[in-house]
PDB file of C-alpha atoms (C1' of nucleotides) in Angstrom:
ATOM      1  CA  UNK A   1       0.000   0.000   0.000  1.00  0.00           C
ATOM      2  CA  UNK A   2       1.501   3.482  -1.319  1.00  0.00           C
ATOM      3  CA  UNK A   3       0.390   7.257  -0.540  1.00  0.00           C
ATOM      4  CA  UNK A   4       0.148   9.624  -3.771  1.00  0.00           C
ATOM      5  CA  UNK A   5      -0.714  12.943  -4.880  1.00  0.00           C
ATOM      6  CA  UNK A   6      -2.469  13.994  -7.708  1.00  0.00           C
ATOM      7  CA  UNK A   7      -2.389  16.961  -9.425  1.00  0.00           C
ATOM      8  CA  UNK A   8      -5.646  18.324 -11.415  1.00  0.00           C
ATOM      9  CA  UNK A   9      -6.524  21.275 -12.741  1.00  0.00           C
ATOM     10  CA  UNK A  10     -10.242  22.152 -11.552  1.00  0.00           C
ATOM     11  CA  UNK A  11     -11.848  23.913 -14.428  1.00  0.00           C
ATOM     12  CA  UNK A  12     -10.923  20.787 -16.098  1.00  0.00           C
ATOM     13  CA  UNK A  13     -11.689  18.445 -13.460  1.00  0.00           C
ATOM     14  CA  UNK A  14     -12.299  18.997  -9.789  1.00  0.00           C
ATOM     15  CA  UNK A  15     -12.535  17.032  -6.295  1.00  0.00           C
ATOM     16  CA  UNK A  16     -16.286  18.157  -6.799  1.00  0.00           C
ATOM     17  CA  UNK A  17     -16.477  16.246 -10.473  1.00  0.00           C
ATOM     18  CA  UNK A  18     -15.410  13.163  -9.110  1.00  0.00           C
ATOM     19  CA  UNK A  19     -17.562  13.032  -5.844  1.00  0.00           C
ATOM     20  CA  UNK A  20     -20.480  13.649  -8.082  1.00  0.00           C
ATOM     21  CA  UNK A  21     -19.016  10.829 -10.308  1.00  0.00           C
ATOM     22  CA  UNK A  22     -18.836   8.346  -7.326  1.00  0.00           C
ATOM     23  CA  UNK A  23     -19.184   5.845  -6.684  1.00  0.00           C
ATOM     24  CA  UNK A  24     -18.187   5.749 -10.382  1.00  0.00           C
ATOM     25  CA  UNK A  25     -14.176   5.681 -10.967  1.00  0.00           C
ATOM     26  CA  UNK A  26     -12.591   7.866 -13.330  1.00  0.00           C
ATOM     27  CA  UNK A  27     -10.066   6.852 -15.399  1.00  0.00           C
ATOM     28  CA  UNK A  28      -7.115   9.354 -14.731  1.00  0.00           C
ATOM     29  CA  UNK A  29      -6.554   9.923 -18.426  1.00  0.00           C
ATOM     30  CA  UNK A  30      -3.952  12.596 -20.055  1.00  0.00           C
ATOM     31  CA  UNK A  31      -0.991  12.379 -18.203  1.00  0.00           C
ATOM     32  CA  UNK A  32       2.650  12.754 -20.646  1.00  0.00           C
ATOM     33  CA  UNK A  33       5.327  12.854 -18.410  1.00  0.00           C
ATOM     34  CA  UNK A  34       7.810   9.401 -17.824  1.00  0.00           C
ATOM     35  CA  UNK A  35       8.384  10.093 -14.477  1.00  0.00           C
ATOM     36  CA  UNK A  36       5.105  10.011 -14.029  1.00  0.00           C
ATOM     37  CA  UNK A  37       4.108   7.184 -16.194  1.00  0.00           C
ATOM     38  CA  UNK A  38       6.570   5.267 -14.465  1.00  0.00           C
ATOM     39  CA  UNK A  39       5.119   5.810 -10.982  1.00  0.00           C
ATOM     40  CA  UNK A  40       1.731   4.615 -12.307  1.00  0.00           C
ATOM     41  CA  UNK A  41       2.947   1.402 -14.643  1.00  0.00           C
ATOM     42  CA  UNK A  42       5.296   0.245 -11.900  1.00  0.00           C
ATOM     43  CA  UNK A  43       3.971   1.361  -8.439  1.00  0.00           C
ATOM     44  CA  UNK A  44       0.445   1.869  -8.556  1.00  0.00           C
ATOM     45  CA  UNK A  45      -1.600  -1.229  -6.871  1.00  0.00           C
ATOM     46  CA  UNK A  46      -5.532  -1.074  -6.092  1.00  0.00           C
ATOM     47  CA  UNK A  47      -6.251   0.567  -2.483  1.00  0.00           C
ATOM     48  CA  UNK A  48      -3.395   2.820  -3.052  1.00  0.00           C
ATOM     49  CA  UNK A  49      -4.448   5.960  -1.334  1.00  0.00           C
ATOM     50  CA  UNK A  50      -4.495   9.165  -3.545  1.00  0.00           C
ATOM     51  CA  UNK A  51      -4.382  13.022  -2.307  1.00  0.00           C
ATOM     52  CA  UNK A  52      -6.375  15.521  -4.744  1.00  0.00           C
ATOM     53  CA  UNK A  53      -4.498  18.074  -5.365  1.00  0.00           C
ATOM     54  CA  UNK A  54      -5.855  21.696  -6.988  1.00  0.00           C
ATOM     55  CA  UNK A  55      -3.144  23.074  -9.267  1.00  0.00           C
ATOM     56  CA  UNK A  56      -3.291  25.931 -11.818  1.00  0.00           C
ATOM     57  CA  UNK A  57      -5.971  28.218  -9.748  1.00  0.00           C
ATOM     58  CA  UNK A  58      -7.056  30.606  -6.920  1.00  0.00           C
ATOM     59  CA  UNK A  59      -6.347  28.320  -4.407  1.00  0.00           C
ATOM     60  CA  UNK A  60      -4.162  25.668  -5.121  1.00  0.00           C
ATOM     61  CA  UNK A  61      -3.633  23.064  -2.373  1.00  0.00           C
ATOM     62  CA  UNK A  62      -4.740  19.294  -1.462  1.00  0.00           C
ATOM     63  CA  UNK A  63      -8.845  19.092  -1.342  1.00  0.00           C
ATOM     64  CA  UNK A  64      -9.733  15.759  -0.505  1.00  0.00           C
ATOM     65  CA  UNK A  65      -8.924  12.237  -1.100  1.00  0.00           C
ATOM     66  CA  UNK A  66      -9.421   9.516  -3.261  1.00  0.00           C
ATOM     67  CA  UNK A  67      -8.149   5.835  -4.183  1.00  0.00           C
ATOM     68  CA  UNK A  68      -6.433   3.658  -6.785  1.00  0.00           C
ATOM     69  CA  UNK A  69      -9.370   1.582  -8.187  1.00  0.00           C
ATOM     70  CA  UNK A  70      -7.630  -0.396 -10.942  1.00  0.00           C
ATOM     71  CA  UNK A  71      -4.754  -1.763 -12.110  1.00  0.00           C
ATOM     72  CA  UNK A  72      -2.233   0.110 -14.820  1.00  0.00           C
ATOM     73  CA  UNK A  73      -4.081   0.029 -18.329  1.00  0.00           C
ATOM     74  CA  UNK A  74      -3.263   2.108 -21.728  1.00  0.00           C
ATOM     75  CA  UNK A  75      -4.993   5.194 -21.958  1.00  0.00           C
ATOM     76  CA  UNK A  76      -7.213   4.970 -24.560  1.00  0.00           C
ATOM     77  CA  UNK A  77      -6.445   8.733 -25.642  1.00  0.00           C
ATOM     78  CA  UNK A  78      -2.991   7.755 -26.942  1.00  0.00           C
ATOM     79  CA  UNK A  79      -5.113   5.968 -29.930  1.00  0.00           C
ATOM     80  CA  UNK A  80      -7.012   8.815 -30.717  1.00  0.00           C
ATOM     81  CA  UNK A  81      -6.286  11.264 -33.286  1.00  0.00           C
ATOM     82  CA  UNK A  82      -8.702  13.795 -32.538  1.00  0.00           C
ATOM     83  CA  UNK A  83      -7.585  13.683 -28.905  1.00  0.00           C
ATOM     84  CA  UNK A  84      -5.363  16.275 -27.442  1.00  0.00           C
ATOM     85  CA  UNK A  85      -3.218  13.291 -26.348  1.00  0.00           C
ATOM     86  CA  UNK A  86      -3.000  11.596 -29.151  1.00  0.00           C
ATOM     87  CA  UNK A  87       0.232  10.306 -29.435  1.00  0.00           C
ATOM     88  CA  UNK A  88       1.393   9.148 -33.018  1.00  0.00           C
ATOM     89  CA  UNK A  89       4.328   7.300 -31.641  1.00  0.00           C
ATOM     90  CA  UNK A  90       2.182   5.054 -29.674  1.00  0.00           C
ATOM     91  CA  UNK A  91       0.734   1.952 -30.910  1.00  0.00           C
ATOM     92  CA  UNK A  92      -2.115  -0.488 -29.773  1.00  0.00           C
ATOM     93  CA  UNK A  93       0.879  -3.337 -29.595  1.00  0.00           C
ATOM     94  CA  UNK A  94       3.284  -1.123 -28.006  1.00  0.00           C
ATOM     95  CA  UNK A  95       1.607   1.491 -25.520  1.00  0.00           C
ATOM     96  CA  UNK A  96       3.360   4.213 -24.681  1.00  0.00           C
ATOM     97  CA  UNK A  97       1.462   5.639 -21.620  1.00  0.00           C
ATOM     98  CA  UNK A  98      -0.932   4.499 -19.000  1.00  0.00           C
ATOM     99  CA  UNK A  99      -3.812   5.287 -16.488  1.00  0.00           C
ATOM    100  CA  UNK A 100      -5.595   4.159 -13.486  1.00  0.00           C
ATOM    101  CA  UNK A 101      -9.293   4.595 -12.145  1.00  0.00           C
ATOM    102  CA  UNK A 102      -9.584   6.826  -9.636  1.00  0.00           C
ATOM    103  CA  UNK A 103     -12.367   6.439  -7.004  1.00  0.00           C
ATOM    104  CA  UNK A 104     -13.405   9.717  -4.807  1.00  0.00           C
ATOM    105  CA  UNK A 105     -13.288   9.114  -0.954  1.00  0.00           C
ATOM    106  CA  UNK A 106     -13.769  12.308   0.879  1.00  0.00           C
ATOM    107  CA  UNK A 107     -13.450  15.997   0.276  1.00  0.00           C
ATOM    108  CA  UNK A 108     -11.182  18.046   3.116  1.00  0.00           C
ATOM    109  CA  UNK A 109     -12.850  20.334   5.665  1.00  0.00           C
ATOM    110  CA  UNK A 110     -10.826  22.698   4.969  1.00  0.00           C
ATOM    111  CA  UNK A 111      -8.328  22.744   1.823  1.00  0.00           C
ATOM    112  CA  UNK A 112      -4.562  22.423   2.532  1.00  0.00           C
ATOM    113  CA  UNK A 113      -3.454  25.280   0.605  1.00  0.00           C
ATOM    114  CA  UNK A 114       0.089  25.694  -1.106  1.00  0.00           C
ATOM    115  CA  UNK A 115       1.185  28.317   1.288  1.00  0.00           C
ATOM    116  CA  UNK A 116       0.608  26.274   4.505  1.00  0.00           C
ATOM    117  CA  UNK A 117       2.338  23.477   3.071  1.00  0.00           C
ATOM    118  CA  UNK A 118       4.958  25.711   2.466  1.00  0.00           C
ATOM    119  CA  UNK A 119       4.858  27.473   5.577  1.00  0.00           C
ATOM    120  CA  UNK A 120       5.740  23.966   7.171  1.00  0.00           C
ATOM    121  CA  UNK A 121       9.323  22.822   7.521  1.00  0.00           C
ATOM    122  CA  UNK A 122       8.300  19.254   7.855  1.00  0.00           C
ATOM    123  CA  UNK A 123       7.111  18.846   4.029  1.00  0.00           C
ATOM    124  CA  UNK A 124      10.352  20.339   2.725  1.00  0.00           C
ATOM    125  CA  UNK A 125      10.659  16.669   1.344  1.00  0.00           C
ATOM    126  CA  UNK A 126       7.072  16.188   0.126  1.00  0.00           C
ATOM    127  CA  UNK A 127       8.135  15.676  -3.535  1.00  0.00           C
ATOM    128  CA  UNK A 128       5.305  18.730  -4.439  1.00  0.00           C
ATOM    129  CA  UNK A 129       8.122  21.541  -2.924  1.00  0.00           C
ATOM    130  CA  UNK A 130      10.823  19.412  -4.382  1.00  0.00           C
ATOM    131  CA  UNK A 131       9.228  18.695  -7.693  1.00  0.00           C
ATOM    132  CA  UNK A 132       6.545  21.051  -7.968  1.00  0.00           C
ATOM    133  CA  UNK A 133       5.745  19.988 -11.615  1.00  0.00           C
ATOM    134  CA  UNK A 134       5.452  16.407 -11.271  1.00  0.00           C
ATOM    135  CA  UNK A 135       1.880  15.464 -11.641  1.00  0.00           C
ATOM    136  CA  UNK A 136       2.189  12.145 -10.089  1.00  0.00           C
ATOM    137  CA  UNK A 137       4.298  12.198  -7.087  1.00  0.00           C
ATOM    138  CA  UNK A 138       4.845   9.888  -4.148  1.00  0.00           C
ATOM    139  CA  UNK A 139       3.738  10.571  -0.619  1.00  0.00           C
ATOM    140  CA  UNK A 140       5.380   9.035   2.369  1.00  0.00           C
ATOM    141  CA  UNK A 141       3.280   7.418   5.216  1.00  0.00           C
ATOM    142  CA  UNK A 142       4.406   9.986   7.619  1.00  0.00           C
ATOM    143  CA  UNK A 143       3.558  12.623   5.608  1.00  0.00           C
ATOM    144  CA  UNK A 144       0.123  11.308   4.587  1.00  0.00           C
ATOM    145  CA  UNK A 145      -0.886  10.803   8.345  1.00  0.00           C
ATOM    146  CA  UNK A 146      -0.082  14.396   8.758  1.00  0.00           C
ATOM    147  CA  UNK A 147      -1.774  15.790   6.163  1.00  0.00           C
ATOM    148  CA  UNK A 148      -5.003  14.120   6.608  1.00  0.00           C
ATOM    149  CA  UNK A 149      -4.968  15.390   9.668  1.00  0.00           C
ATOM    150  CA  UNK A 150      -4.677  19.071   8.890  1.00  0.00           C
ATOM    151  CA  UNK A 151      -7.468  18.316   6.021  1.00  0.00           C
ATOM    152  CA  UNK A 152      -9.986  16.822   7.906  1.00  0.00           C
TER     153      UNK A 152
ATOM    154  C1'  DG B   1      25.575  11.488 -26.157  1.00  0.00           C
ATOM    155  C1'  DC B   2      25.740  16.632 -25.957  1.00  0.00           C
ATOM    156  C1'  DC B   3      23.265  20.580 -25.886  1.00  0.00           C
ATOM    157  C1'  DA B   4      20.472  24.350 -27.918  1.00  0.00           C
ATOM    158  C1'  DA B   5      15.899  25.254 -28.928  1.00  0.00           C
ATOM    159  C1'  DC B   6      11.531  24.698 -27.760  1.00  0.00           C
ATOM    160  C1'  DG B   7       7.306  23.504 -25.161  1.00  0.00           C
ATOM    161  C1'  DT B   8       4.849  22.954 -20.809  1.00  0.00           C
ATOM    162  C1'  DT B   9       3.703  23.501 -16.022  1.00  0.00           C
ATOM    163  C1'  DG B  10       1.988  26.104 -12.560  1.00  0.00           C
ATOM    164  C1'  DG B  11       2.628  29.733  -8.913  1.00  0.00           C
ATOM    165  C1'  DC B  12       2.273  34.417  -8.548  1.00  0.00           C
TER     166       DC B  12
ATOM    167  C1'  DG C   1      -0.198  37.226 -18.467  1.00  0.00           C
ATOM    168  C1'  DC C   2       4.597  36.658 -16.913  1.00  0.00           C
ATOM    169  C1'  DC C   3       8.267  33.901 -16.255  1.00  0.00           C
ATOM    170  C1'  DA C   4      11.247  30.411 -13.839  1.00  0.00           C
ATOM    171  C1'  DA C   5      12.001  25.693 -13.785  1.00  0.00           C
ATOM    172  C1'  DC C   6      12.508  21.867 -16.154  1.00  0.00           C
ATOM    173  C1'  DG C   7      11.250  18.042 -19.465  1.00  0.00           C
ATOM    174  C1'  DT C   8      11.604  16.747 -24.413  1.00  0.00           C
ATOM    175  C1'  DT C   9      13.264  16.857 -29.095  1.00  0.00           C
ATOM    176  C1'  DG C  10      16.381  16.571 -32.670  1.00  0.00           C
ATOM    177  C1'  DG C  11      20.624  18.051 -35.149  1.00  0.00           C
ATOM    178  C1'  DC C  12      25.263  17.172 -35.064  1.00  0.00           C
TER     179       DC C  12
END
DNA sequence: GCCAACGTTGGC
DNA sequence: GCCAACGTTGGC
C-alpha cells in the first residue's frame, strides 16, 4: 500500500467532479510525463491511497482524497487522433502511456493550501516543494498521516 | 551522447 | 499574463 498525490486542474476536473461521479471511478486519463508514467505502470496497486491536489488556480492546495481503483491500463487517448493526447508514436501493440481509475473518498474540511504546506518545515521533502511539476508524485506514510490530519 | 531550442507547467 | 524551472526533441 503506497500514498500519492495527484495533481488536477479544476476547471478541467475537480474534487467536486469526481464526488459527483462516485461511486463511479474515473479513469485518470492525459498524463505525458515518464516520471510520471513510471510511478503509475510500476507502483500503482488497487487501495493505493491518492491526495487531490488543486493546481493551476485561486487556491491551489490538497482538497480531498481519493483511491487507486484499478490496475495500470493504456490510456485509450494515446489511440485517438482527434484527442489532445494523441500520441502518433504510440501503438495499440506497443503502448506508450498508461492510467488508473480513480475512485473519490472524501473531500477536506478545509483545503490544505500551497502556502501552509509551504509554511511547514516538515514537508520540505514532500516531492510537491521538491518537484513542484510532477503530476504524479509519491507521498510518504508519515507525511500522509499528517496531512489528513490538517485536512480533515 | 551533448546541448540548444523549444514547449509545458503552474505559482504568482 | 509573466516567467522560472525543467522536461523533451532533434541536429550534429
Amino acid at each position: 500500500m503506497q500514498y500519492w498525490l495527484l495533481k488536477s486542474e479544476p476547471d478541467e476536473f475537480s474534487i467536486n467532479d469526481l464526488a459527483k461521479l462516485a461511486p463511479k471511478v474515473e479513469p485518470w486519463s492525459g498524463i505525458r510525463n515518464y516520471q510520471a508514467r513510471n510511478f503509475i505502470r510500476d507502483q500503482m496497486q488497487i487501495g493505493d491511497g491518492i491526495l487531490f491536489y488543486h493546481s493551476s488556480c485561486k487556491q491551489p492546495g490538497i482538497v480531498g482524497l481519493a483511491k487507486v481503483a484499478s490496475t495500470p491500463y493504456p490510456d485509450p487517448s494515446q489511440f485517438d487522433s482527434v484527442s489532445p493526447y494523441f500520441d502518433a508514436k504510440s501503438s495499440i501493440d506497443n503502448p506508450r502511456w498508461v492510467l488508473v481509475d480513480i475512485e473519490f473518498l472524501e473531500k477536506f474540511k478545509r483545503v490544505i493550501s500551497l502556502t501552509q504546506i509551504k509554511a511547514m518545515p516538515q514537508f520540505s521533502e514532500l516531492a510537491l516543494i521538491k518537484s513542484p511539476r510532477l503530476s504524479v508524485q509519491p507521498v510518504s506514510s508519515s507525511h500522509w498521516q499528517q496531512l489528513l490530519a490538517l485536512g480533515r
